[in-house]
XYZ file of C-alpha atoms in Angstrom:
637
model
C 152.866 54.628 47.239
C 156.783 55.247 46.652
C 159.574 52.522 46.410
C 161.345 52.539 50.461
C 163.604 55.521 50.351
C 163.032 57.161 47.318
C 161.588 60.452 47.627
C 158.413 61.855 45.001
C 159.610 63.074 41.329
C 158.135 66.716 41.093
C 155.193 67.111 39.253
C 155.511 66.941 35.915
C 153.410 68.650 32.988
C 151.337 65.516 31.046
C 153.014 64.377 27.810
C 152.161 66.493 25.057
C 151.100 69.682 27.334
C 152.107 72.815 24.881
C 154.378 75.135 26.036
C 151.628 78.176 26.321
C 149.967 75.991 29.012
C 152.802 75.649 30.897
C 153.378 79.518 30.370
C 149.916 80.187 31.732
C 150.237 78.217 35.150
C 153.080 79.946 35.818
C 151.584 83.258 35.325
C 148.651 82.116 37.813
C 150.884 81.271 40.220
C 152.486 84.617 39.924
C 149.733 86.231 40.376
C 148.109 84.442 43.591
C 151.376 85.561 45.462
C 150.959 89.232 44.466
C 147.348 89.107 45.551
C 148.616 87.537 49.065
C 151.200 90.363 49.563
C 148.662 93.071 48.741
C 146.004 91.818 51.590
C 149.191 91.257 54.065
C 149.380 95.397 53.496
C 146.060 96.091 54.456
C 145.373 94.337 57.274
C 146.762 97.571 59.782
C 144.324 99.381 57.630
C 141.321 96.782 58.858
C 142.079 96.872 62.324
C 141.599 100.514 62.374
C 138.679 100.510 60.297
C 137.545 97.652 62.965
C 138.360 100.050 65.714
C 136.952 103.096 64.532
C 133.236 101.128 63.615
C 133.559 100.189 67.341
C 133.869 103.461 69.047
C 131.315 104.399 66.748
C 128.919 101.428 67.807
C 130.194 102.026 72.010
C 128.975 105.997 71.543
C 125.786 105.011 69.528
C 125.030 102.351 72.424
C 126.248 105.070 75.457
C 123.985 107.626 74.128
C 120.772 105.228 73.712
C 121.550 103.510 77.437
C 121.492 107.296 78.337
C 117.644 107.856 76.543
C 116.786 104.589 78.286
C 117.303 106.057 81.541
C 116.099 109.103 80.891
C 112.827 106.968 79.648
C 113.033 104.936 82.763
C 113.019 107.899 84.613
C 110.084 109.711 83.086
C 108.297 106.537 83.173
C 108.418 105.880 86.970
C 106.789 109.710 87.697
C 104.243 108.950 84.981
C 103.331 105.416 87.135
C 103.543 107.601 90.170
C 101.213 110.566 88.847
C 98.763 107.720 87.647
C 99.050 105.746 91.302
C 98.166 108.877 92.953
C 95.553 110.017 91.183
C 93.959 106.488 91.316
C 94.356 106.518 94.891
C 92.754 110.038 95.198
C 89.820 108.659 92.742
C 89.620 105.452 95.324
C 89.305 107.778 97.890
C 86.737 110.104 96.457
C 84.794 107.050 95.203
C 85.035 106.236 99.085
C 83.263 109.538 100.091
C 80.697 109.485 97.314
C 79.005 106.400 99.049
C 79.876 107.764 102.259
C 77.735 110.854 101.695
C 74.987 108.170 99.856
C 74.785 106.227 102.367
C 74.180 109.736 105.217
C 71.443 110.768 102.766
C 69.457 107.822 103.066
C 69.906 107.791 106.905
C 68.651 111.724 106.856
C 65.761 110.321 104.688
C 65.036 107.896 107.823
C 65.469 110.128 109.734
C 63.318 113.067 107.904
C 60.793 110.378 107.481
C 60.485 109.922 111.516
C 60.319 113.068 112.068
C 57.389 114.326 109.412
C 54.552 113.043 111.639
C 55.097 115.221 114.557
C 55.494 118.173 111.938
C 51.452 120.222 111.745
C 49.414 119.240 108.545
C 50.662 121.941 106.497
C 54.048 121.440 107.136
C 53.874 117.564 106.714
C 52.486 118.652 103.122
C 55.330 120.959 102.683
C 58.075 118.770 104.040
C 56.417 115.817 101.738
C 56.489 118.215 98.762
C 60.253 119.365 99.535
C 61.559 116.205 99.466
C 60.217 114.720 96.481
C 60.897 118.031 94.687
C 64.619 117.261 95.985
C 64.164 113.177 95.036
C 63.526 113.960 91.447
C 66.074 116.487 90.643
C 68.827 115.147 88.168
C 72.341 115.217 89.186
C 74.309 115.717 86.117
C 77.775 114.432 85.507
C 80.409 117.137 86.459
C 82.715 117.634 83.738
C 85.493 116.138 84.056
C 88.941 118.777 85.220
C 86.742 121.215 86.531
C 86.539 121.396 90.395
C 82.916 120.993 91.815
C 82.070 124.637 92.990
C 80.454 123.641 96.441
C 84.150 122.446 97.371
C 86.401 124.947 98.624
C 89.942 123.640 96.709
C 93.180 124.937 97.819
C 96.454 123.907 96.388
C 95.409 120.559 95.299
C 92.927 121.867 92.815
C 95.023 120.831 89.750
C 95.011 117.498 91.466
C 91.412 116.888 91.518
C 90.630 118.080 88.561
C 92.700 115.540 86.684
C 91.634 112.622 89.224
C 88.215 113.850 87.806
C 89.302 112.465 84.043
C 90.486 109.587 85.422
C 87.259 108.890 87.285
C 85.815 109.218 83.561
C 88.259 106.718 81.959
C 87.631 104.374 84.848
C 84.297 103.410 83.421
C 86.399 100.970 80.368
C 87.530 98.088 81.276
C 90.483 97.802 80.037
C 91.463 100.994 81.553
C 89.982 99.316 84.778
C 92.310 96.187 84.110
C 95.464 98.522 83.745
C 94.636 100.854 87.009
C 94.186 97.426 88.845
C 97.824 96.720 87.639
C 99.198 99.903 88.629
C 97.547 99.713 91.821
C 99.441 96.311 92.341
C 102.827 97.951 91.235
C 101.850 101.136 93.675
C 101.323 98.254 96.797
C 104.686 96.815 96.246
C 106.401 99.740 95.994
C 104.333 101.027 99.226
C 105.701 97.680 100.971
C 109.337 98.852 100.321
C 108.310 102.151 101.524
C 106.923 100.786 104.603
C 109.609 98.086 105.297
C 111.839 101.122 105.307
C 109.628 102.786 107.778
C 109.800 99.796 109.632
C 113.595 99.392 109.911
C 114.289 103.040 110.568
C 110.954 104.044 112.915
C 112.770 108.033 112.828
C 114.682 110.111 110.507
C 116.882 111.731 112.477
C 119.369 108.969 114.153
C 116.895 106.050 113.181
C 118.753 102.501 113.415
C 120.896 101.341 110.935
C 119.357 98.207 108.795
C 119.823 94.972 107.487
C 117.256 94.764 104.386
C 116.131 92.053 103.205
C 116.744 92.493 99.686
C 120.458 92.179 100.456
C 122.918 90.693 102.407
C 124.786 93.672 103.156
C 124.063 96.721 105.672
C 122.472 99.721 104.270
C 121.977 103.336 105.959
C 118.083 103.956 105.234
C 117.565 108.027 105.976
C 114.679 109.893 105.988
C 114.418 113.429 106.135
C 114.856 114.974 109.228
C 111.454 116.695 109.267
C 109.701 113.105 108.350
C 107.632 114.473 105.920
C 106.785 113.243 102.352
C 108.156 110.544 100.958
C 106.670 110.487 98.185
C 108.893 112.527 95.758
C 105.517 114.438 94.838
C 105.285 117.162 96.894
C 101.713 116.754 97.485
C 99.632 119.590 98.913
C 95.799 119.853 100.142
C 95.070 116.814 98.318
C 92.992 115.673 101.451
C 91.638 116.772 105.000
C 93.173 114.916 107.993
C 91.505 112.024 108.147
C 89.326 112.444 105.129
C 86.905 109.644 104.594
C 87.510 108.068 107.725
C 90.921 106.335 106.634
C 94.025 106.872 104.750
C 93.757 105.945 100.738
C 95.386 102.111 100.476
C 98.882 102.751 99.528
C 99.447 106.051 101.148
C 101.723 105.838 104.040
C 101.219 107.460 107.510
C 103.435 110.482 106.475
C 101.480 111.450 103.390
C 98.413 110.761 105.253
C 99.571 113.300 108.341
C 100.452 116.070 105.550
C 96.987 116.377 103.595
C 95.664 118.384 106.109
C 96.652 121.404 104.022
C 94.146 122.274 101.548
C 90.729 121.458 100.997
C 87.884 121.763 103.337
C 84.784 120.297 103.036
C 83.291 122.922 105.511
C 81.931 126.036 104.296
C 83.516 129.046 106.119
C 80.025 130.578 106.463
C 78.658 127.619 108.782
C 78.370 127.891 112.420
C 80.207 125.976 114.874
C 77.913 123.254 115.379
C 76.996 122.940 111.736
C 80.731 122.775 110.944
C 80.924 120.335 113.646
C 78.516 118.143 112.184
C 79.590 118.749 108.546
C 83.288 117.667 109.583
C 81.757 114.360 111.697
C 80.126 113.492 108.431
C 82.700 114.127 106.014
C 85.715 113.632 107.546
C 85.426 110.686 110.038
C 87.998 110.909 112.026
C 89.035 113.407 114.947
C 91.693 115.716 114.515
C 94.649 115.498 116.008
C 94.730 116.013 120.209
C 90.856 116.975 120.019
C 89.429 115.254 122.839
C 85.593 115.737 124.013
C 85.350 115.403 127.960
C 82.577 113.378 127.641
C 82.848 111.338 124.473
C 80.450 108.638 125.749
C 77.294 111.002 125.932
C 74.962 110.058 123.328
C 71.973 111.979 122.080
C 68.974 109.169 122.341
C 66.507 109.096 119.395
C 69.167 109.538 116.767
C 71.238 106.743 114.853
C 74.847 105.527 115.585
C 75.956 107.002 112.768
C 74.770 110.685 113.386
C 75.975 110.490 116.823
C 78.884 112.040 115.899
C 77.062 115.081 114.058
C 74.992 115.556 117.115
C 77.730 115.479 119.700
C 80.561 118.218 117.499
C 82.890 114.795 117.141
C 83.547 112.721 114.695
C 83.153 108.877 114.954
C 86.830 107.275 115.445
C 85.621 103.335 116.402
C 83.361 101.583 113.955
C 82.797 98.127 114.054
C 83.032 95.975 111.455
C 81.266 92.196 110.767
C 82.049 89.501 109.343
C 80.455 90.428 106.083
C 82.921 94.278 106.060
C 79.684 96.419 107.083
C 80.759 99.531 109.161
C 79.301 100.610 111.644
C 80.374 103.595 114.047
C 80.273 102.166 117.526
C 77.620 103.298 119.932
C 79.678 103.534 123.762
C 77.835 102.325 126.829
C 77.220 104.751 129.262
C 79.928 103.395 131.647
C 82.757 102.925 128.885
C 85.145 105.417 130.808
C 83.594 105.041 133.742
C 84.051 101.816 134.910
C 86.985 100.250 137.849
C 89.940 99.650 136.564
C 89.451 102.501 134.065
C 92.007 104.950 134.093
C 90.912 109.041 133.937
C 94.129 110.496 132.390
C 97.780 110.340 132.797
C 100.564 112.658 134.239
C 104.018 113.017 132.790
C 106.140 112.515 135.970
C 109.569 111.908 134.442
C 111.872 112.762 131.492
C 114.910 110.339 131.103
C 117.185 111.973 128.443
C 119.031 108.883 127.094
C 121.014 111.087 124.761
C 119.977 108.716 121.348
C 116.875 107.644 119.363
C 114.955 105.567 122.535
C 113.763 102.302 120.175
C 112.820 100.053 123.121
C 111.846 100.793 126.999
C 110.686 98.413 129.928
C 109.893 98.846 133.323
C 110.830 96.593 135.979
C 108.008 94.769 138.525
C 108.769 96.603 141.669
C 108.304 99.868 139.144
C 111.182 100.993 140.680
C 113.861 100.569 137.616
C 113.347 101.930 133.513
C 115.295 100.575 131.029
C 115.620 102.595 127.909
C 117.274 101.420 124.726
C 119.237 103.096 121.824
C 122.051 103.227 120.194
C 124.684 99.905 121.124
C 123.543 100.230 124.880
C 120.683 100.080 127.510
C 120.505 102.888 130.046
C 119.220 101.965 133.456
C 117.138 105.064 135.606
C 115.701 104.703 139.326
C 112.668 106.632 138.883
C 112.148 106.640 142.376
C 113.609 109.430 143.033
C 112.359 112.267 142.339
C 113.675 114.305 139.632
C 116.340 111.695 138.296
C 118.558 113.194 135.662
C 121.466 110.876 134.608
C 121.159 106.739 134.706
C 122.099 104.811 137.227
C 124.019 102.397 134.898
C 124.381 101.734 131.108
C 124.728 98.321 129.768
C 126.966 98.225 126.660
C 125.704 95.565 124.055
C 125.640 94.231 120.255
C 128.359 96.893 118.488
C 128.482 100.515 119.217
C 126.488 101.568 116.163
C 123.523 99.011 116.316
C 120.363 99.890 117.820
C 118.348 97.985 120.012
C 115.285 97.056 118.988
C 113.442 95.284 121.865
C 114.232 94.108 125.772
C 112.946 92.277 127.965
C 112.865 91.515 131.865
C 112.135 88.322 133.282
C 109.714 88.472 136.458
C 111.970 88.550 139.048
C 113.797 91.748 137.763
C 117.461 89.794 137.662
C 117.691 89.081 134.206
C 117.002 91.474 131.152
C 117.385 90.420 127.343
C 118.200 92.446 124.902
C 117.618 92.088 121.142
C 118.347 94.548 118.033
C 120.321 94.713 114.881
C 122.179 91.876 115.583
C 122.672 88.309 115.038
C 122.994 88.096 118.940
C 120.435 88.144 122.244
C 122.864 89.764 124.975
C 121.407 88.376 128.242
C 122.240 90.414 131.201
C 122.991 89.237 134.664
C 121.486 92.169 137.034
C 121.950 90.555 140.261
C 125.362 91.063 140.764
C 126.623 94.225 141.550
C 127.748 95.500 138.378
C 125.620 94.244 135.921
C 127.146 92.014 133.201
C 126.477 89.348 130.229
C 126.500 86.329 131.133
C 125.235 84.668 127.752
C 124.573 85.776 124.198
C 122.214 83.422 121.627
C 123.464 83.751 118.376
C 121.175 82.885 115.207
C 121.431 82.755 111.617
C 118.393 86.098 111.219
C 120.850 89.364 110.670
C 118.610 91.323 113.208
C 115.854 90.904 115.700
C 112.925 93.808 115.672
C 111.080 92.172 119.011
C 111.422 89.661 121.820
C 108.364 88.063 124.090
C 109.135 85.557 127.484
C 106.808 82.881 128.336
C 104.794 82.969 131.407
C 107.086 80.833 133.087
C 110.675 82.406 131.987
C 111.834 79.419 130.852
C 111.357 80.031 126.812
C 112.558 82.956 125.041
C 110.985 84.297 121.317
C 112.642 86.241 118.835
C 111.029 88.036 116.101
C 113.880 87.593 113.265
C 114.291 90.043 110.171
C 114.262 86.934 107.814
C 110.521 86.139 108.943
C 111.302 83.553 111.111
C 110.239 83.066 114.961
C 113.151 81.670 117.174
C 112.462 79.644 120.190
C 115.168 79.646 122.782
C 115.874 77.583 125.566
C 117.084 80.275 128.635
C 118.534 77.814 130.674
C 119.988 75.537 128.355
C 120.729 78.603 126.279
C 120.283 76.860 123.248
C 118.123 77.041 119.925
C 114.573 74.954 120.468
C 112.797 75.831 117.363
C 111.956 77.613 114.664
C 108.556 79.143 113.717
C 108.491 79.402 109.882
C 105.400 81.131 108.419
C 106.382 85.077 107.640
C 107.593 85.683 104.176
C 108.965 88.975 105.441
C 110.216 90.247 108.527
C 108.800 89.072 111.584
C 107.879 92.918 113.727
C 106.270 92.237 116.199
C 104.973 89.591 118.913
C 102.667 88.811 122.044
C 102.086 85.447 124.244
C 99.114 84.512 126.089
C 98.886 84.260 129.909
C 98.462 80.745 129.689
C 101.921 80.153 127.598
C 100.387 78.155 124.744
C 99.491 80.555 122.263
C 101.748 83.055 120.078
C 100.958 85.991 118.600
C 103.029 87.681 115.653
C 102.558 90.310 113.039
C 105.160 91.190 110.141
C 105.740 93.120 107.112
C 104.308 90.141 104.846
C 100.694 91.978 106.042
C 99.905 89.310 108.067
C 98.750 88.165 111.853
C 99.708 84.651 112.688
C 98.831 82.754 115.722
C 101.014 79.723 116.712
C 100.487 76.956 118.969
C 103.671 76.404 121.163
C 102.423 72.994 122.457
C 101.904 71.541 118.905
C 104.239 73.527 117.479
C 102.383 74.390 113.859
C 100.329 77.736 113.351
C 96.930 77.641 114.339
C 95.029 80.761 112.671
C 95.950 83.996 109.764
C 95.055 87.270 109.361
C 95.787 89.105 106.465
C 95.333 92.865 105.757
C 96.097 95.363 103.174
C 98.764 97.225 105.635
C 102.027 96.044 107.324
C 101.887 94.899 110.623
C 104.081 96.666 113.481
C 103.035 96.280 116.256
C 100.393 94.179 118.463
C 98.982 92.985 121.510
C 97.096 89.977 123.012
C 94.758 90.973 125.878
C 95.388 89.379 129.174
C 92.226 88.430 129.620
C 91.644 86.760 126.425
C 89.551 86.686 123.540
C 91.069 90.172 122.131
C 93.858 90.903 119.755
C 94.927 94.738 118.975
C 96.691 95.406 116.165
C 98.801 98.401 114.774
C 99.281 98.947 111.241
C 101.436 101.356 108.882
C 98.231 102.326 107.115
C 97.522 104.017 111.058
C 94.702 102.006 112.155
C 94.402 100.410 115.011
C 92.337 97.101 114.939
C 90.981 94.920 117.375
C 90.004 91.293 116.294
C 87.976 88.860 118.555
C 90.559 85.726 118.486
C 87.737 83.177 117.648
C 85.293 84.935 115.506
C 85.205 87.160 112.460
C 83.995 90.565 114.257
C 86.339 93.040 114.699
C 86.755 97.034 115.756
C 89.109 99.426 113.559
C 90.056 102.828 115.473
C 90.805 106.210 113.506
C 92.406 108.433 116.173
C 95.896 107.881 114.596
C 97.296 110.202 111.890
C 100.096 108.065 111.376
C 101.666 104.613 111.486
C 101.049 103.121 114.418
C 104.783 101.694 116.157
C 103.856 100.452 119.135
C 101.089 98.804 121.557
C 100.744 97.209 125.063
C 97.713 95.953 126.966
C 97.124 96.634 130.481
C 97.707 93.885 132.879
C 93.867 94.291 133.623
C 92.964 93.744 130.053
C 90.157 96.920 130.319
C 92.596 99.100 128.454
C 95.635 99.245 126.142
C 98.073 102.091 124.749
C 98.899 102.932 121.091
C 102.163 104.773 119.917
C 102.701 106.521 116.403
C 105.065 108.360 114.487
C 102.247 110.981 114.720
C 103.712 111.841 118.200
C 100.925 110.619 119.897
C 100.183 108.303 122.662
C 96.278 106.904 122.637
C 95.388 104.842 125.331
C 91.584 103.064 124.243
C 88.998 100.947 126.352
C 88.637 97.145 125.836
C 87.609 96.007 123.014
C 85.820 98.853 120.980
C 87.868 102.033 121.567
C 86.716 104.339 123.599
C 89.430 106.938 123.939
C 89.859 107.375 127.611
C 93.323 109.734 126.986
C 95.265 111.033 124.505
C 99.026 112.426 125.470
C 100.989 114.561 122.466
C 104.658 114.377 122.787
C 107.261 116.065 120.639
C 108.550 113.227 118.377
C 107.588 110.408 117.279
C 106.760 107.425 119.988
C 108.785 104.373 119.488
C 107.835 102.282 121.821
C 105.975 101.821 125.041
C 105.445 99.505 128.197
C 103.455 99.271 131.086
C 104.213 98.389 134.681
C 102.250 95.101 136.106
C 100.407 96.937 138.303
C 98.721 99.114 135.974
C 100.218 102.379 137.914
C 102.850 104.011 134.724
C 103.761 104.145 131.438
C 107.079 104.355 129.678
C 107.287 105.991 126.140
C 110.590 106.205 124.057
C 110.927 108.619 121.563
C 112.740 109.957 118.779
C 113.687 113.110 120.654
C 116.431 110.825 122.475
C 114.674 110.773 125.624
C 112.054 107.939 127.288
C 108.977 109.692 129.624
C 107.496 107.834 132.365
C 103.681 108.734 132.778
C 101.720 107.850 136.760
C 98.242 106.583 135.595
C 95.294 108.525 137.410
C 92.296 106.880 138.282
């Protein structure tokens, strides 16, 4: 553009430019540098401003995260107000058909019984009941109690659940219960994973959880009572309407027994007797008739209970969900092999929270679990008050959750809140480890041993079922099925069939020759504990919701059992198969006839029972508690 080396002449006004042009551009550029300096000068001033709009904006946004919270807040006890009173309305719904469905067996029954009445009581009786047919029952208004109940501090309660019966009847209201319902179950499942992981408030075992990586204290109070943060009261009888309301866990179920009573205090003892067998459906706690299989002939299943002064606790159920209270033969506790009661013979105080026990074949040795060690007692002799050794495993603060002794009473396994299995030599004078199986699961809740000691399984907190080889002491397999924690487990006598329950609400049945699953159960309620008859054909299974049910393995029939008051932890067949025990956090230890329940004895301890066994011969049971101690029961025939 330029001649090599010469640098550009400076702009130059065109010829003939005026000399007030050139005046003019020069004033222009004067004044773009003056406007230049004057915006270098305020830019401090900006920043500030800048500044000061942000603290502004950072307290604006502070206080509205704090109304969000607060909103969050309110929100969550408006969801749980609205879950409980659609569980009470569930539940009353439950006892309006209940009472329907007693009416038109007393019609039967009335119906039967007008013949043998004289002619002028026939037309009387005839006359009385369609006078009572054709009288209209109007619609109670809705937040006023029903004056024929007798409320106590849950009056408030039902008067509101009353309004919400009368919205029920939109359907979009019925659409949005149905979703708060769902929200209530999945907040119940975190609730009863919790009760899961830490079985007792007091010391209970520290947890990994499954929503994190990390371990977490879960605490409950000391007195286990509500969780719920609504302090509930007289909401329900014990046992009202035969079962629990779905979502309420075994600790709000064990405090309704408060407040209302459905018996009038004017009735006598057997009409109150009756009233409660009708109404409430389930025996209170450590009642127990001496001849519960008596039956009144004449009279149907269902009214047994009125007519004996107890309240039907077994019904069975078919494959289409009819139940039906279950009608004991004559010889239900009467038969061999059927035990008459049980006497407390021993208390071992282990000192912590007793989460697993086991008793060895020659019923000679107890092993008690707790806290980072497994206490060994010689029961004996007589009176035994301190162990005869203490086996040190998994860290000092983790619990055991489950051990187990291989038939010939030399090796024990012990499994808890651990990655590691600690297997125990016993043989040798002092007793040591002489392996440890290590797997990827953060903790193991239960362990089983085939038939033939040669396989171990470990029910894994990640959902998974570990198969271990105990001589190779390796990893076999892995059962994959549980989308929660796997809680629970049983094998059959014949080693080819496994049992398992977790907190995924389901009961899974595995084939260990084929190695895939074979059957499902699913359920409204976690799973924590089970059983699988020796004997076959029979599965018992113990739930959070504190049922006990007990499924026939290849059909759809099944019994359910009401005696609980409270989530049912643990469960163990007798080596006969004609019986089984049943722990709870209710303190209670039920031990039930095969298949359909008959109670045969009931045992009331003063904590909750953690876990159970039974010796092969049928002759004791071991219970550990959370009173720190384990108590070894002879069996009486």
């Amino acid at each position: 553009m330029f001649p090599q080396n010469r640098p550009p002449a400076p702009l130059q006004p065109p010829p003939g430019s005026s000399a007030s042009v050139v005046a003019a551009a020069a004033a222009a550029a004067a004044a773009a540098s003056g406007t230049a300096q004057s915006l270098k000068l305020t830019y401090p001033e900006t920043l500030d401003r800048i500044k000061e709009e942000f603290q502004f904006l950072q307290t604006q946004y502070h206080s509205l995260k704090l109304e969000c919270e607060k909103l969050a807040t309110e929100k969550t006890e408006i969801q749980r107000h609205y879950v409980m009173y659609y569980e009470m309305s569930y539940g009353l719904n439950i006892e309006m058909h209940k009472q329907t469905e007693i009416a038109k067996r007393l019609n039967v029954i009335c119906a039967q019984l007008i013949p043998f009445l004289s002619q002028e009581q026939q037309l009387q009786a005839q006359h009385l009941s369609q006078h009572a047919q054709g009288l209209p029952i109007g619609p109670h208004p809705s937040g006023l109690p029903h004056p024929g109940l007798a409320l106590g501090g849950g009056s408030g309660l039902l008067a509101l659940s009353g309004a919400l019966g009368a919205q029920l009847a939109a359907k979009d209201e019925r659409a949005h219960l149905e979703a708060v319902a769902a929200a209530a179950a999945a907040a119940e499942h975190h609730r009863g994973r919790e009760i899961f992981n830490r079985k007792l408030g007091n010391d209970g075992p520290t947890v990994l959880t499954s929503e994190s990586n990390h371990r977490c204290l879960l605490s409950f109070p000391a007195a286990l009572g509500l969780r719920n943060p609504l302090a509930v009261q007289g909401a329900y009888p014990p046992g009202a309407f035969g079962l629990p309301p779905p979502g309420v866990n075994g600790d709000l179920a064990a405090s309704y027994g408060a407040g209302l009573h459905l018996v009038s205090p004017q009735m006598n003892g057997a009409a109150a007797a009756a009233a409660a067998a009708a109404g409430y459906g389930r025996s209170p706690v450590g009642y127990e008739s001496p001849h519960p299989h008596m039956r009144v002939p004449g009279l149907p299943a269902s009214l047994q209970s009125a007519a004996s002064g107890k309240p039907a606790y077994s019904f069975h159920v078919s494959a289409d969900g009819q139940m039906q209270p279950v009608p004991f033969p004559p010889d239900a506790l009467l038969g061999p092999g059927i035990p008459r009661h049980a006497r407390q013979i021993h208390s071992l105080s282990h000192g912590e929270v007793v989460c697993a026990v086991t008793i060895s074949t020659s019923t000679r040795h107890v092993y008690t679990g707790g806290k980072g060690c497994v206490k060994v007692w010689d029961i004996s002799q007589p009176g035994s008050k301190s162990p005869m050794a203490q086996l040190d495993c998994l860290n000092r603060d983790n619990y055991i959750r489950s051990c187990k002794l291989l038939s010939d009473g030399r090796t024990l396994i012990v499994g808890g809140e651990a990655s590691t299995l600690s297997i125990w030599d016993l043989a040798t004078p002092t007793p040591r480890i002489k392996a440890e199986l290590t797997s990827s699961a953060p903790a193991c809740y239960a362990l089983a041993i085939s038939p033939d000691n040669k396989v171990c399984f470990s029910c894994c907190s990640d959902g998974n079922i570990v198969v271990w080889d105990l001589h190779n002491q390796t990893l076999v397999r892995q059962f994959q099925g549980h989308t929660d924690g796997a809680s629970c487990i049983d094998i059959s006598n014949d080693g080819t069939k496994l049992w398992t329950g977790g907190l995924d609400n389901t009961v899974r049945c595995w084939d260990l020759r084929e190695g895939r699953q074979l059957q499902q159960h699913d359920f409204t309620s976690q799973i924590f504990s089970l059983g699988y008859c020796p004997t076959g054909e029979w599965l018992a299974v113990g739930m959070e919701s504190s049922n006990v049910e007990v499924l026939h393995v290849s059909k759809p029939d099944k019994y359910q059992l009401h005696l609980h008051e409270s989530c049912v932890l643990s469960l163990k067949f007798a080596y006969c198969g004609k019986w089984f025990v049943s722990t709870g956090k209710d303190n209670l230890l039920n031990a039930w006839r095969t298949p359909y329940g008959s109670s045969i004895f009931q045992s009331k301890e003063s904590s909750s029972v953690l876990s159970c066994d039974i010796s092969p011969d049928d002759q004791f049971i071991v219970t550990g508690s959370g009173d720190k101690k384990a108590t070894v029961y002879e069996v009486i025939y």
